[in-house]
Structures are given as C-alpha cells and as structure tokens.
Amino acid sequence: MKRLTCFFICFFLSEVSGFEIPINGLSEFVDYEDLVELAPGKFQLVAENRRYQRSLPGESEEMTEEADQVTLYSYKVQSTITSRMATTMIQSKVVNNSPQPQNVVFDVQIPKGAFISNFSMTVDGKTFRSSIKEKTVGRALYAQARAKGKTAGLVRSRGLDMENFRTEVNVLPGAKAQFELHYQEVKWRKLGSYEHRIYLQPGRLAKHLEVDVWVIEPQGLRFLHVPDTFEGHFDGVPVISKGQQKAHVSFKPTVAQQRICPSCRETAVDGELVVLYDVKREEKAGELEVFNGYFVHFFAPDNLDPIPKNILFVIDVSGSMWGVKMKQTVEAMKTILDDLRAEDHFSVIDFNQNVRTWRNDLISATKTQVADAKRYIEKIQPSGGTNINEALLRAIFILNEASNLGLLDPNSVSLIILVSDGDPTVGELKLSKIQKNVKENIQDNISLFSLGMGFDVDYDFLKRLSSENRGIAQRIYGNQDTSSQLKKFYNQVSTPLLRNVQFNYPHTSVTDITQNNFHNYFGGSEIVVAGKFDPAKLDQIESVITATSANTQLVLETLAQMDDLQDFLSKDKHADPDFTRKLWAYLTINQLLAERSLAPTAATKRRITRSILQMSLDHHIVTPLTSLVIENEAGDERMLADAPPQDPSCCSGALYYGSKVAPDSTPSWANPSPTPVISMLAQGSQVLESTPPPHVMRVENDPHFIIYLPKSQKNICFNIDSEPGKILNLVSDPESGIVVNGQLVGAKKPNNGKLSTYFGKLGFYFQSEDIKIEISTETITLSRGSSTFALSWSDTAQVMNQRVQISVKKEKVVTITLDKEMSFSVLLHRVWKKHPVNVDFLGIYIPPTNKFSPKAHGLIGQFMQEPKIHIFNERPGKNPEKPEASMEVKGQKLIVTRGLQKDYRTDLVFGTDVTCWFVHNSGKGFIDGHYKDYFMPQLYSFLKRP
C-alpha cells in the first residue's frame, strides 16, 4: 500500500511565543541600530494534533533522513505589524523523493476574523495564482472547469477559534511543490496588551525553518514579551531585538534543534508562538495617525478611576454543566465576586429549565453580601434543561426596574454576563425569537456579554446576542482551564472607565468614518476609529472626543500632521505603507457585516451587501460574499475557496469538490492518488434536523441493544459482551445492498473486574451507490470507488448524492438518509479526556422500516421482520425494583427482567429513561444463533448466514 504523506501548517490565535534574530551580521536589519537584545523568552509545549515524520538520529543537523518520501525543504512565516495592522505570509516548499506520486496537504489555520488576501502554488513547474471574485462568479468559473474534468477542490472551513485553509495536491516523483498564503488582521487590545499568535505545526523536520515577526509602532513600544510555549526546548534559539518604536522577533532552529530529543525522529516545533506587546500612551485623546488619504485613531486611556457597575451574573446550571465544568465555574465566580468593589451592585441568576435568583433586586457588594452569594453558588447542583430566554428576560427585568425606580447611580454602567454551555432546550427554542425578545426588552444603557463554554455551544448565536446589545462574546473550550479563562474574560469586560464616548472630526472632507459611536469604554481594551479624507485639501486631522468618566465630563482634543508619519515609515523597509487603507477597509467591512445581519429591511440589506462586495473586490480580500479562485495560466484548471458564512443569517457558504470526468482529462496534481476527491457537494449551510421518531432500534454504551417491536409495542434489550477490536454486524441486507457494521473499543481499564466495550467505529455500505461511510469518534469519512472525502465532528455540513444524504451537526449527531425513506442516526458521546476509565463512543439509532428486504439480518436487521413475542407471568425479581417475567419468542421460553435504559437523542448528557425487558446471556434465545455468529472480518463485510 502506498504511503500517504502530508504535512500541516497551522497558525492559532491564542497564546503563542515569539522569536528573535541577532543584530550582528544581519544586513537586512542594519537600520535598527537602536535595538537592544533582550533575554530570550521561554516556551511551553501545546501538544495537539501532532503529525510526526521520520529523521535519522545520528545524521548531520542540516540533513533529514534520505528515506523520507517527502522532504520539507523550507518552512517560512513572516509577519509584519504596522500600527496594529498585521500582515502574515506562510510559505512551504516540499520535494517528493519517492519513486511514487505522493499526496501533499497544505493545511493552514488562521484566526477567525482574519481576511485572506492572496494564495499561490507551484506544482512541478506549473504555477497557480489567485483572484478575488464575487461568490456566484467564482462558483460559475469553478463549475466551468469542473465540467471539463479539470478541477480540484480547495476548502476554507469553519473551526472553533480558527478557520482552515486547506488544499491537497499530488506531487510526481522528483517533483517540487511550493505553497504561499497571505492574510491580514487587526490586533485588538485586551487586558492591557496586544497579542499576535501563530500556530506552528510543520509536522516534520524542516531543512530550513524561519519565523520572523516585525513590530513597527509609531507611538512607541512600552514593552514586548514572548511567553514560554515550548517548555524551554528552544531556550537560546529565539532572539528578541527591541528599539523605541520597532522590534524584531526571530526563530530559526537548526534541524538538530528541532528534534524533540537528540536521538528522536520527531520535531519539537508543534505548538503556539505568541508575541505580546503594548504601546506608549500619553494623557491625551489617543493616537491619531494620518497617511495616504486615510486616518486611524487609537483610543485606550488607562489612568482613569473605574465607574461603578451594576452587574447581573446569569449562570447556566443545566445537566450538561455537571462535573469539572461546574466546579471550575463556581471557583471562578467566587474569585470574581471578591473583585467587586463596595460601590458596585450585583445579583446572581442561575437557570436550568427553571430560573432562580439569589436576590430579586440589585444588592450592594459589601463583604457580607459577597460572602452570602458565594455560599449560594457553592450549593448549586447542575441538572435539567436550558431555558436561556427566561433567564435573560429575568436579568433584564431586574436592571430595568432598578433603573426606572431611580435606584442606580446615574454615573454607573449596567452589565449582564451570561455563562452557558448549550443551546436552549426548554421554553423558547427559536434563537431568532430569543434575540428579538432580548432586543425589545433591554434598555440602551445595558451591555450583554456572553461566555460560551464547551465545543457544542452555539457560539454564533451568543455573538449575535452580545453584538446586538453592546457587548462581546467569548468561547471557552472543554480542554482549557475553565476557571482562569472565565476570570480573564470577566477582567476584560468588568472595568468600565468611560460612558457615552463620542468621536468628532470637525472637517467636511473627512468621510466614511468607521466605528465612530461608542457607548462605554472598558479598561485594558481599545477603541479604533478609521476614516478617509482628501489629502489635496487636508494635511492634518483634528479630533475631539467627549466622554463621561467617574467624576467629570471629558473633552479631549488632538491634532495629527500627515508628514510626521510619512517620514517615520519611509525609514523602515519592513513597515507597511498601506496600513491605514488596509485597517480602514478591515474595520469598515466588519462593521458592514454586523450591520447587514441586523438590517431592518430587505432594501437596506441589499444596499449594505453591495457595499461589502465592492469593498471586498476593491481591496482583494476573501469575505463571506467573495471567493478566492485559484487557476493556472490557461485558466482551465481551477480551485475555489469560499469564506465560511459570518453567521447563519449571512451569506450561506458551500464547500465544493471536483469530479473526475474522464481518466485522462484530469491533471495529476488535481486528482490525488490513491485518494482522489469525492464527487459530492458538501454544504456548510442548513443541516437536516427533525424531531426524533418516538420508537427506534438503538445501540448505546456497553453496547446496550434496545429493539423496539411496533406490533407488540415493547422494548426488548440485550447486551453484547465481547472484546475490543471485534466487528459486529448490525444490519446486512444483500438484496437491498445495505450493510451496517460496528467495531468495538475498550475502556481504558477494567471497572470492578470487567472491561467495558463500546462502539468506537461504525461502517455503512450502500452497494448500489458504491458509497461507504466510516464514522469514528474523530472523523466521518465518505468513499465512493477510489474517491474519499473526510469531515470532522467539529464541522456542520450536509453531503449528498442522488440517493444518499449525510447531515452532520457538530459534536452531536450524524444522520444518514437513503431515498428519504430510510434513516440512521449516530450520536457522539464525549467524555472527559482525563477520565481514568471511560472513552469516547458512538450510539446508533435506526427507526423501524419496511424498506429492507425480507432477507435483512444482523443483530438489528433481523428484527425488521418482527417476531411474535408473548410476555407473561410477571413476578418480583431478585431486585425489588426489577421484576421478572417469562417471554416466549422464536420457539424459546426465556426469563427476562424489566429495567431502564437510556435514549440519548433528546438529552445527550443524561438521556431519557426507556422501559424495556432485558434478555440475559448476550441476547441468547432472542437473537438468531450465538452473538459470535455476527463477527465480521471487515467493516463493510456482508453477513454470511449458514
């Protein structure tokens, strides 16, 4: 079997480390004569999604193992930050040393909110360049090439805090491939600093690995720091060179230094790199920078007394918060309550299907009241559903009533902080209706902040909810320290310094001002305003800011000369002379996207859409309304990258995959072998969802089979006790050509002397369509002939051909439908990664149907033709809560026990109790033959009946 070799280049916007280049001997850095060398930062490893490749332990430090099929010759990252506008380039060069063609994957993670501006690649001397097109035009161009069989799929998909730019090409023996991606983003000030994150994951030793970050800030650098993110492995390798207004961070480890240990073949370059910095600030109206017909105004005063706040904590205590998540939330809340000042007022609301309040009105944050609130929080026991709508309306009512009764300090700021980990399951379930209810009831002086916890929370909903109501949202993942993340978020939003901030630029020729109206300013953050002007009429910009602080009304004025910045930038070749235009475009497009989602009329929405589209094309960036079309010089071989939709109300996107029309018509790079791209359409928009049918046949947990018999209206249960690795046949219908098999995985260790087993992988084979679907706890893989296509559980997507439709709801369920008449649902059960015993597993649900042929069999399939059963002589059992009875079925008389099993379709955490009669001894007498008769050699094998 051919070895499939790929590498991944990832950049993560979280906590990263930076690097440095020594000054001496560096010709391109001679103009930085005022730089001084700082102590190198230390690093801490973030081990996630590792992909190791081989290298010889005793080789020269500059040479990797000659036997490597694909050599990563060069891996370069260059980032330039000019006045908070960051432009990043990622470049990778590979060589195929194998005598066989090899698949190479270029997979880059970029921060959400970043805009891709350019991509190019060269494969075996053939160059592909990109252009930005209106989305429908891009898709049409792609379709034209696909119709000729000359296409390849390229994906830009939604992640958690990242988006993936990914392409896969086939590289011929001896050939080279080069990839280069450019993107841009604005650095936002949070908790008193700017943070530039890069996720490095070359996947193998690179002959030349270089990362450079240039920071150019005309305001001057107050500090620059590179946290330790690699556990000291690269101690002495990164170098930081810092001057008054600019700095250079460089990271260039040799091959020997890249090794995880001197004799290891794996690379230690696998994690995040972060540069933290802040700029100098004077006691004036911020920093106003003017250049090339654009101005940017940064405003972040820190030397002000905090304004009193009225704060409602709204905490989700539904069943899904049980365990570590709730424990860490409680600990974080206790710390947060200790940070309240005596002039602050607060209360606590906790909710599941019901809503409770610690106090029905706002209470002064005295030590006695804070202590009482902490005791209240410590007693919370998570359970039940999630009624977000009622909880938020209760919080709004408390603040509105206090305001209407004149109980609030007129100089105070009112906040609601929502902490939740799930979608609403009780009360109002329609997200748009919840948004409307909140919007209609909340007063203009209240800000709503949302903290989404976990992987399955609808983060887009929380973002819309907060942005509509003068707040922000943030996500905390289950694999992070919930307590510290919650406290960090609170610190970011809980220090109001100014109210009613207004910006004014008293010149008629200043136009297209973006983000020029703010209600509140919070310490540690920053307000950024950008606009255009006519340089023929103005050589300076004047600004006037009015705001209310804790004790007084402020009027802050400043003046900026155009020549000042021009002189500074002209002296630095790394400075981006176009940063003001890019920053203005970035801010304006983001503001227009937000306005579009809230447009009150269709006409307004169309007008805003036209503006976004035109700006996206003018500034050559991929937005939810444009596509990146990558094509060769002839224009007949194309790839397409769509930006994911901004939110469900904006610009539904799609991921396209090309089809192989004729064996000779598709170029080698576009048709990866041995895994070409599958001919299916994967939509990133609506996902099939419906109310679960009340009665299904299902397999859950260890594994528990629950067979519903419609005619008898009974649930019959049995367990299969087998070994990890065994494959069990669930459905085998040779006449219809349908197979469903499941492979068992074991728990981490025995519990009470018994090793539990679960379904860790399920295989579906639809013979007539030649479609195979493999679902594991990590991925969903679809195959048709020699073509394959993979989805992640973190995706939300829909894939279909003429008869088969696959719908994925992220981190929850995969639904497979055949001819809209037969369906299968697979539920994902995640457990705590550090649990000493349990592992992730799958559950499968199959509604009874008459669409299988009479020859259908298998542990579940045999019951599609319902057997007659007779249950009688019900009597007390050994356990008083579990009565026994006799059951006649298939000529057998069995002793069965009545008990409860779980249906997890409507409650993924706790499940719904289902009464069933349990058949002992692995279903002996109820299933045909012995359970070992259902062992399969392969995941897609049909059952051979005697």
Tab-separated table of C-alpha atoms in Angstrom, residues 674-862:
chain	number	residue	atom	x	y	z
A	674	PRO	CA	-4.607	6.883	-4.091
A	675	THR	CA	-7.323	9.146	-2.575
A	676	PRO	CA	-8.928	11.425	-5.193
A	677	VAL	CA	-11.630	13.845	-4.198
A	678	ILE	CA	-15.156	12.505	-3.936
A	679	SER	CA	-17.862	13.709	-6.295
A	680	MET	CA	-20.267	15.116	-3.738
A	681	LEU	CA	-21.496	18.514	-2.673
A	682	ALA	CA	-20.847	19.485	0.925
A	683	GLN	CA	-22.928	22.411	2.067
A	684	GLY	CA	-21.944	24.494	5.054
A	685	SER	CA	-25.402	25.907	5.483
A	686	GLN	CA	-28.584	24.272	6.690
A	687	VAL	CA	-28.294	20.901	8.355
A	688	LEU	CA	-31.075	18.358	8.288
A	689	GLU	CA	-32.808	18.336	11.645
A	690	SER	CA	-36.127	16.837	12.616
A	691	THR	CA	-37.943	15.630	15.697
A	692	PRO	CA	-36.587	12.159	16.541
A	693	PRO	CA	-39.100	9.369	15.886
A	694	PRO	CA	-40.517	8.133	19.192
A	695	HIS	CA	-39.541	4.469	18.690
A	696	VAL	CA	-36.257	3.269	17.233
A	697	MET	CA	-33.873	0.355	17.416
A	698	ARG	CA	-30.700	1.559	19.059
A	699	VAL	CA	-27.318	0.568	20.428
A	700	GLU	CA	-25.672	2.581	23.231
A	701	ASN	CA	-22.991	2.214	25.890
A	702	ASP	CA	-21.594	-1.255	26.674
A	703	PRO	CA	-23.123	-1.932	23.977
A	704	HIS	CA	-26.802	-1.990	25.008
A	705	PHE	CA	-29.152	-3.066	22.217
A	706	ILE	CA	-32.728	-1.771	22.536
A	707	ILE	CA	-35.073	-3.358	19.996
A	708	TYR	CA	-38.483	-1.745	19.630
A	709	LEU	CA	-41.172	-4.121	18.332
A	710	PRO	CA	-44.002	-1.949	16.879
A	711	LYS	CA	-46.705	-4.631	16.796
A	712	SER	CA	-46.110	-5.667	20.401
A	713	GLN	CA	-45.238	-2.095	21.426
A	714	LYS	CA	-42.429	-3.477	23.569
A	715	ASN	CA	-38.772	-2.632	24.005
A	716	ILE	CA	-36.519	-5.690	24.282
A	717	CYS	CA	-32.935	-5.141	25.458
A	718	PHE	CA	-29.748	-7.195	25.481
A	719	ASN	CA	-26.029	-6.576	25.869
A	720	ILE	CA	-23.149	-7.984	23.856
A	721	ASP	CA	-20.076	-8.740	25.974
A	722	SER	CA	-17.144	-9.075	23.591
A	723	GLU	CA	-13.561	-7.907	23.063
A	724	PRO	CA	-12.154	-4.609	21.789
A	725	GLY	CA	-11.420	-4.718	18.071
A	726	LYS	CA	-14.231	-7.138	17.212
A	727	ILE	CA	-16.576	-6.069	14.395
A	728	LEU	CA	-20.272	-6.860	14.844
A	729	ASN	CA	-22.835	-6.952	12.066
A	730	LEU	CA	-25.863	-4.808	12.868
A	731	VAL	CA	-27.690	-4.836	9.516
A	732	SER	CA	-26.958	-6.974	6.465
A	733	ASP	CA	-29.372	-6.885	3.538
A	734	PRO	CA	-27.774	-8.442	0.445
A	735	GLU	CA	-30.891	-7.890	-1.642
A	736	SER	CA	-31.006	-4.151	-0.938
A	737	GLY	CA	-27.209	-3.949	-0.842
A	738	ILE	CA	-27.032	-2.361	2.616
A	739	VAL	CA	-24.544	-3.176	5.391
A	740	VAL	CA	-24.116	-1.592	8.825
A	741	ASN	CA	-21.255	-2.909	10.995
A	742	GLY	CA	-19.718	-1.633	14.238
A	743	GLN	CA	-16.239	-2.075	15.691
A	744	LEU	CA	-15.779	-2.254	19.449
A	745	VAL	CA	-13.326	-0.237	21.535
A	746	GLY	CA	-12.494	-0.942	25.154
A	747	ALA	CA	-12.454	1.248	28.212
A	748	LYS	CA	-9.062	2.405	29.475
A	749	LYS	CA	-9.067	-0.246	32.193
A	750	PRO	CA	-11.455	-2.738	33.812
A	751	ASN	CA	-14.003	-1.486	36.291
A	752	ASN	CA	-14.949	-3.950	39.043
A	753	GLY	CA	-13.113	-6.666	37.157
A	754	LYS	CA	-14.986	-6.108	33.864
A	755	LEU	CA	-13.665	-4.295	30.786
A	756	SER	CA	-16.497	-2.372	29.191
A	757	THR	CA	-16.678	-2.163	25.400
A	758	TYR	CA	-18.377	0.394	23.189
A	759	PHE	CA	-18.796	1.119	19.520
A	760	GLY	CA	-15.832	3.291	18.521
A	761	LYS	CA	-16.364	2.979	14.775
A	762	LEU	CA	-19.375	2.342	12.534
A	763	GLY	CA	-19.368	1.435	8.848
A	764	PHE	CA	-22.248	1.941	6.382
A	765	TYR	CA	-22.119	0.418	2.874
A	766	PHE	CA	-24.678	1.238	0.189
A	767	GLN	CA	-23.702	-1.196	-2.540
A	768	SER	CA	-25.878	0.156	-5.352
A	769	GLU	CA	-24.353	3.628	-4.940
A	770	ASP	CA	-20.861	2.251	-4.202
A	771	ILE	CA	-20.794	4.527	-1.143
A	772	LYS	CA	-19.025	3.637	2.091
A	773	ILE	CA	-19.294	5.808	5.203
A	774	GLU	CA	-16.963	5.276	8.143
A	775	ILE	CA	-17.857	7.126	11.339
A	776	SER	CA	-15.411	7.148	14.233
A	777	THR	CA	-15.242	9.354	17.315
A	778	GLU	CA	-12.778	11.557	15.415
A	779	THR	CA	-13.897	11.793	11.790
A	780	ILE	CA	-16.606	10.990	9.255
A	781	THR	CA	-15.099	9.547	6.056
A	782	LEU	CA	-17.050	9.014	2.832
A	783	SER	CA	-15.776	6.847	-0.014
A	784	ARG	CA	-17.093	6.226	-3.494
A	785	GLY	CA	-14.984	3.910	-5.569
A	786	SER	CA	-11.413	5.129	-5.151
A	787	SER	CA	-12.520	8.603	-4.065
A	788	THR	CA	-12.642	9.742	-0.454
A	789	PHE	CA	-13.816	12.779	1.452
A	790	ALA	CA	-13.470	13.477	5.183
A	791	LEU	CA	-15.418	15.620	7.631
A	792	SER	CA	-14.668	16.359	11.257
A	793	TRP	CA	-17.096	16.212	14.174
A	794	SER	CA	-16.332	19.937	14.569
A	795	ASP	CA	-17.983	20.558	11.184
A	796	THR	CA	-21.611	21.313	10.495
A	797	ALA	CA	-22.296	20.195	6.953
A	798	GLN	CA	-24.520	18.326	4.567
A	799	VAL	CA	-23.226	15.935	1.889
A	800	MET	CA	-25.418	14.331	-0.725
A	801	ASN	CA	-25.660	12.470	-3.952
A	802	GLN	CA	-28.836	11.415	-5.771
A	803	ARG	CA	-29.932	8.843	-3.160
A	804	VAL	CA	-27.755	9.229	-0.075
A	805	GLN	CA	-27.708	12.282	2.175
A	806	ILE	CA	-25.372	12.742	5.139
A	807	SER	CA	-26.034	15.539	7.631
A	808	VAL	CA	-23.514	16.433	10.356
A	809	LYS	CA	-24.388	18.560	13.380
A	810	LYS	CA	-21.118	19.474	15.022
A	811	GLU	CA	-20.109	17.432	18.052
A	812	LYS	CA	-23.576	15.861	18.258
A	813	VAL	CA	-25.063	13.654	15.553
A	814	VAL	CA	-24.624	12.321	12.033
A	815	THR	CA	-27.815	11.460	10.158
A	816	ILE	CA	-27.678	9.250	7.064
A	817	THR	CA	-30.772	9.123	4.852
A	818	LEU	CA	-31.365	6.804	1.880
A	819	ASP	CA	-34.036	7.822	-0.643
A	820	LYS	CA	-35.642	9.978	2.079
A	821	GLU	CA	-37.257	6.760	3.354
A	822	MET	CA	-34.630	5.015	5.440
A	823	SER	CA	-32.511	6.771	8.054
A	824	PHE	CA	-29.719	6.046	10.518
A	825	SER	CA	-28.579	8.384	13.328
A	826	VAL	CA	-25.173	8.181	15.001
A	827	LEU	CA	-24.696	10.071	18.277
A	828	LEU	CA	-21.280	11.116	19.547
A	829	HIS	CA	-20.605	10.685	23.260
A	830	ARG	CA	-17.633	12.701	24.501
A	831	VAL	CA	-16.148	12.014	27.908
A	832	TRP	CA	-13.574	13.890	29.927
A	833	LYS	CA	-10.227	13.168	28.279
A	834	LYS	CA	-8.561	12.513	31.630
A	835	HIS	CA	-11.255	10.133	32.856
A	836	PRO	CA	-9.450	7.111	34.340
A	837	VAL	CA	-11.817	4.569	32.762
A	838	ASN	CA	-14.244	5.892	30.128
A	839	VAL	CA	-13.579	6.640	26.462
A	840	ASP	CA	-15.479	8.444	23.706
A	841	PHE	CA	-18.009	6.212	21.934
A	842	LEU	CA	-20.865	6.159	19.415
A	843	GLY	CA	-24.532	5.261	19.653
A	844	ILE	CA	-26.646	4.233	16.653
A	845	TYR	CA	-30.415	4.671	16.216
A	846	ILE	CA	-32.429	3.018	13.423
A	847	PRO	CA	-36.201	3.646	13.141
A	848	PRO	CA	-38.219	0.519	12.221
A	849	THR	CA	-38.980	0.459	8.499
A	850	ASN	CA	-40.421	-1.866	5.893
A	851	LYS	CA	-37.916	-0.704	3.278
A	852	PHE	CA	-35.469	-3.535	3.994
A	853	SER	CA	-35.936	-6.758	2.085
A	854	PRO	CA	-37.134	-9.993	3.781
A	855	LYS	CA	-33.507	-11.185	3.644
A	856	ALA	CA	-32.308	-8.452	6.018
A	857	HIS	CA	-30.472	-9.842	9.030
A	858	GLY	CA	-27.906	-8.856	11.634
A	859	LEU	CA	-28.166	-8.113	15.328
A	860	ILE	CA	-30.659	-5.345	14.495
A	861	GLY	CA	-31.651	-6.181	10.927
A	862	GLN	CA	-33.295	-9.482	11.821
